[in-house]
JSON list of C-alpha atoms in Angstrom, two decimals:
[
{"chain": "A", "resi": 4, "resn": "LEU", "atom": "CA", "xyz": [15.12, -5.68, 8.99]},
{"chain": "A", "resi": 5, "resn": "ALA", "atom": "CA", "xyz": [15.14, -7.88, 12.05]},
{"chain": "A", "resi": 6, "resn": "ILE", "atom": "CA", "xyz": [14.74, -11.67, 12.13]},
{"chain": "A", "resi": 7, "resn": "GLU", "atom": "CA", "xyz": [11.40, -11.16, 13.89]},
{"chain": "A", "resi": 8, "resn": "ASP", "atom": "CA", "xyz": [10.16, -9.20, 10.84]},
{"chain": "A", "resi": 9, "resn": "MET", "atom": "CA", "xyz": [10.79, -12.23, 8.62]},
{"chain": "A", "resi": 10, "resn": "ALA", "atom": "CA", "xyz": [9.41, -14.92, 10.94]},
{"chain": "A", "resi": 11, "resn": "GLY", "atom": "CA", "xyz": [6.48, -16.83, 9.48]},
{"chain": "A", "resi": 12, "resn": "GLY", "atom": "CA", "xyz": [6.97, -15.32, 6.03]},
{"chain": "A", "resi": 13, "resn": "THR", "atom": "CA", "xyz": [5.25, -17.07, 3.14]},
{"chain": "A", "resi": 14, "resn": "PHE", "atom": "CA", "xyz": [4.92, -17.03, -0.64]},
{"chain": "A", "resi": 15, "resn": "THR", "atom": "CA", "xyz": [1.38, -17.13, -2.00]},
{"chain": "A", "resi": 16, "resn": "ILE", "atom": "CA", "xyz": [-0.02, -17.94, -5.44]},
{"chain": "A", "resi": 17, "resn": "SER", "atom": "CA", "xyz": [-3.36, -16.29, -6.21]},
{"chain": "A", "resi": 18, "resn": "ASN", "atom": "CA", "xyz": [-5.40, -17.50, -9.19]},
{"chain": "A", "resi": 19, "resn": "GLY", "atom": "CA", "xyz": [-7.91, -14.74, -9.92]},
{"chain": "A", "resi": 20, "resn": "GLY", "atom": "CA", "xyz": [-8.22, -16.11, -13.44]},
{"chain": "A", "resi": 21, "resn": "VAL", "atom": "CA", "xyz": [-10.75, -18.71, -12.33]},
{"chain": "A", "resi": 22, "resn": "TYR", "atom": "CA", "xyz": [-13.06, -15.78, -11.57]},
{"chain": "A", "resi": 23, "resn": "GLY", "atom": "CA", "xyz": [-12.38, -14.10, -14.93]},
{"chain": "A", "resi": 24, "resn": "SER", "atom": "CA", "xyz": [-9.79, -11.59, -13.72]},
{"chain": "A", "resi": 25, "resn": "LEU", "atom": "CA", "xyz": [-7.75, -10.37, -16.70]},
{"chain": "A", "resi": 26, "resn": "MET", "atom": "CA", "xyz": [-5.18, -8.35, -14.76]},
{"chain": "A", "resi": 27, "resn": "GLY", "atom": "CA", "xyz": [-4.54, -6.84, -11.38]},
{"chain": "A", "resi": 28, "resn": "THR", "atom": "CA", "xyz": [-1.94, -6.31, -8.69]},
{"chain": "A", "resi": 29, "resn": "PRO", "atom": "CA", "xyz": [-2.02, -8.70, -5.74]},
{"chain": "A", "resi": 30, "resn": "ILE", "atom": "CA", "xyz": [-1.38, -7.13, -2.34]},
{"chain": "A", "resi": 31, "resn": "ILE", "atom": "CA", "xyz": [0.90, -8.78, 0.20]},
{"chain": "A", "resi": 32, "resn": "ASN", "atom": "CA", "xyz": [-0.16, -9.07, 3.81]},
{"chain": "A", "resi": 33, "resn": "LEU", "atom": "CA", "xyz": [2.49, -9.33, 6.50]},
{"chain": "A", "resi": 34, "resn": "PRO", "atom": "CA", "xyz": [4.30, -11.64, 7.03]},
{"chain": "A", "resi": 35, "resn": "GLN", "atom": "CA", "xyz": [4.08, -12.63, 3.34]},
{"chain": "A", "resi": 36, "resn": "SER", "atom": "CA", "xyz": [7.29, -12.08, 1.44]},
{"chain": "A", "resi": 37, "resn": "ALA", "atom": "CA", "xyz": [5.64, -12.20, -1.99]},
{"chain": "A", "resi": 38, "resn": "ILE", "atom": "CA", "xyz": [2.49, -13.09, -3.91]},
{"chain": "A", "resi": 39, "resn": "LEU", "atom": "CA", "xyz": [2.18, -14.25, -7.52]},
{"chain": "A", "resi": 40, "resn": "GLY", "atom": "CA", "xyz": [-1.08, -13.30, -9.23]},
{"chain": "A", "resi": 41, "resn": "MET", "atom": "CA", "xyz": [-2.15, -15.45, -12.18]},
{"chain": "A", "resi": 42, "resn": "HIS", "atom": "CA", "xyz": [-5.01, -14.21, -14.34]},
{"chain": "A", "resi": 43, "resn": "ALA", "atom": "CA", "xyz": [-7.35, -15.62, -16.99]},
{"chain": "A", "resi": 44, "resn": "THR", "atom": "CA", "xyz": [-6.00, -16.97, -20.26]},
{"chain": "A", "resi": 45, "resn": "LYS", "atom": "CA", "xyz": [-7.75, -15.31, -23.20]},
{"chain": "A", "resi": 46, "resn": "LEU", "atom": "CA", "xyz": [-7.14, -15.09, -26.92]},
{"chain": "A", "resi": 47, "resn": "ARG", "atom": "CA", "xyz": [-5.47, -11.78, -27.78]},
{"chain": "A", "resi": 48, "resn": "PRO", "atom": "CA", "xyz": [-4.09, -10.38, -31.04]},
{"chain": "A", "resi": 49, "resn": "VAL", "atom": "CA", "xyz": [-0.29, -10.62, -31.37]},
{"chain": "A", "resi": 50, "resn": "VAL", "atom": "CA", "xyz": [2.09, -10.07, -34.27]},
{"chain": "A", "resi": 51, "resn": "ILE", "atom": "CA", "xyz": [4.06, -13.16, -35.33]},
{"chain": "A", "resi": 52, "resn": "ASN", "atom": "CA", "xyz": [6.30, -12.94, -38.38]},
{"chain": "A", "resi": 53, "resn": "GLY", "atom": "CA", "xyz": [4.55, -9.73, -39.45]},
{"chain": "A", "resi": 54, "resn": "GLU", "atom": "CA", "xyz": [1.05, -11.22, -39.25]},
{"chain": "A", "resi": 55, "resn": "ILE", "atom": "CA", "xyz": [-1.65, -10.64, -36.67]},
{"chain": "A", "resi": 56, "resn": "MET", "atom": "CA", "xyz": [-2.73, -13.88, -35.02]},
{"chain": "A", "resi": 57, "resn": "ALA", "atom": "CA", "xyz": [-4.94, -14.80, -32.09]},
{"chain": "A", "resi": 58, "resn": "ARG", "atom": "CA", "xyz": [-2.83, -16.38, -29.34]},
{"chain": "A", "resi": 59, "resn": "PRO", "atom": "CA", "xyz": [-3.69, -17.42, -25.78]},
{"chain": "A", "resi": 60, "resn": "MET", "atom": "CA", "xyz": [-2.17, -14.96, -23.31]},
{"chain": "A", "resi": 61, "resn": "MET", "atom": "CA", "xyz": [-2.22, -14.70, -19.53]},
{"chain": "A", "resi": 62, "resn": "TYR", "atom": "CA", "xyz": [-1.03, -11.81, -17.38]},
{"chain": "A", "resi": 63, "resn": "LEU", "atom": "CA", "xyz": [1.13, -12.52, -14.35]},
{"chain": "A", "resi": 64, "resn": "ALA", "atom": "CA", "xyz": [1.87, -10.10, -11.52]},
{"chain": "A", "resi": 65, "resn": "LEU", "atom": "CA", "xyz": [4.41, -10.43, -8.73]},
{"chain": "A", "resi": 66, "resn": "THR", "atom": "CA", "xyz": [4.21, -8.28, -5.63]},
{"chain": "A", "resi": 67, "resn": "TYR", "atom": "CA", "xyz": [7.06, -8.62, -3.16]},
{"chain": "A", "resi": 68, "resn": "ASP", "atom": "CA", "xyz": [8.53, -7.04, -0.06]},
{"chain": "A", "resi": 69, "resn": "HIS", "atom": "CA", "xyz": [11.47, -4.97, -1.29]},
{"chain": "A", "resi": 70, "resn": "ARG", "atom": "CA", "xyz": [13.12, -5.30, 2.11]},
{"chain": "A", "resi": 71, "resn": "LEU", "atom": "CA", "xyz": [13.54, -9.02, 1.41]},
{"chain": "A", "resi": 72, "resn": "VAL", "atom": "CA", "xyz": [13.72, -9.34, -2.37]},
{"chain": "A", "resi": 73, "resn": "ASP", "atom": "CA", "xyz": [15.69, -7.24, -4.85]},
{"chain": "A", "resi": 74, "resn": "GLY", "atom": "CA", "xyz": [13.87, -6.21, -8.03]},
{"chain": "A", "resi": 75, "resn": "ARG", "atom": "CA", "xyz": [16.36, -7.92, -10.32]},
{"chain": "A", "resi": 76, "resn": "GLU", "atom": "CA", "xyz": [15.83, -11.31, -8.69]},
{"chain": "A", "resi": 77, "resn": "ALA", "atom": "CA", "xyz": [12.06, -10.84, -8.58]},
{"chain": "A", "resi": 78, "resn": "VAL", "atom": "CA", "xyz": [11.85, -10.02, -12.30]},
{"chain": "A", "resi": 79, "resn": "THR", "atom": "CA", "xyz": [14.19, -12.90, -13.17]},
{"chain": "A", "resi": 80, "resn": "PHE", "atom": "CA", "xyz": [11.92, -15.25, -11.18]},
{"chain": "A", "resi": 81, "resn": "LEU", "atom": "CA", "xyz": [8.77, -13.86, -12.82]},
{"chain": "A", "resi": 82, "resn": "LYS", "atom": "CA", "xyz": [10.26, -14.22, -16.30]},
{"chain": "A", "resi": 83, "resn": "SER", "atom": "CA", "xyz": [11.24, -17.84, -15.58]},
{"chain": "A", "resi": 84, "resn": "ILE", "atom": "CA", "xyz": [7.67, -18.61, -14.47]},
{"chain": "A", "resi": 85, "resn": "ALA", "atom": "CA", "xyz": [6.27, -16.97, -17.63]},
{"chain": "A", "resi": 86, "resn": "ASP", "atom": "CA", "xyz": [8.66, -18.98, -19.83]},
{"chain": "A", "resi": 87, "resn": "LYS", "atom": "CA", "xyz": [7.69, -22.25, -18.15]},
{"chain": "A", "resi": 88, "resn": "ILE", "atom": "CA", "xyz": [3.97, -21.55, -18.47]},
{"chain": "A", "resi": 89, "resn": "ALA", "atom": "CA", "xyz": [4.40, -20.61, -22.14]},
{"chain": "A", "resi": 90, "resn": "ASP", "atom": "CA", "xyz": [6.28, -23.86, -22.82]},
{"chain": "A", "resi": 91, "resn": "PRO", "atom": "CA", "xyz": [5.34, -26.57, -20.30]},
{"chain": "A", "resi": 92, "resn": "ALA", "atom": "CA", "xyz": [8.09, -28.87, -21.60]},
{"chain": "A", "resi": 93, "resn": "ARG", "atom": "CA", "xyz": [10.55, -26.42, -20.01]},
{"chain": "A", "resi": 94, "resn": "LEU", "atom": "CA", "xyz": [8.86, -27.01, -16.66]},
{"chain": "A", "resi": 95, "resn": "LEU", "atom": "CA", "xyz": [8.94, -30.80, -17.00]},
{"chain": "A", "resi": 96, "resn": "LEU", "atom": "CA", "xyz": [12.54, -30.90, -18.25]},
{"chain": "A", "resi": 97, "resn": "ASP", "atom": "CA", "xyz": [13.78, -28.11, -15.93]},
{"chain": "A", "resi": 98, "resn": "LEU", "atom": "CA", "xyz": [15.33, -26.13, -18.83]}
]
């Protein structure tokens, strides 16, 4: 991977959720290095303490150029974003 291949690279956030998108895989366009897709928040059934409850859930998808980003770091980043969205106090307090 040459320096020229990375020149002008960007990170994009796509919010398909405003159009009702529930899930999907964003596609990167060169020279993007990655794109985070955020989808609609909807009530979905989840099990909490053995009981089924309706909870707001949103799917996130991260597409990245594997020549630039290793999968471990990408998943760690995606998990940190999900945790901060699930608990906004974490985002404000940088926990």
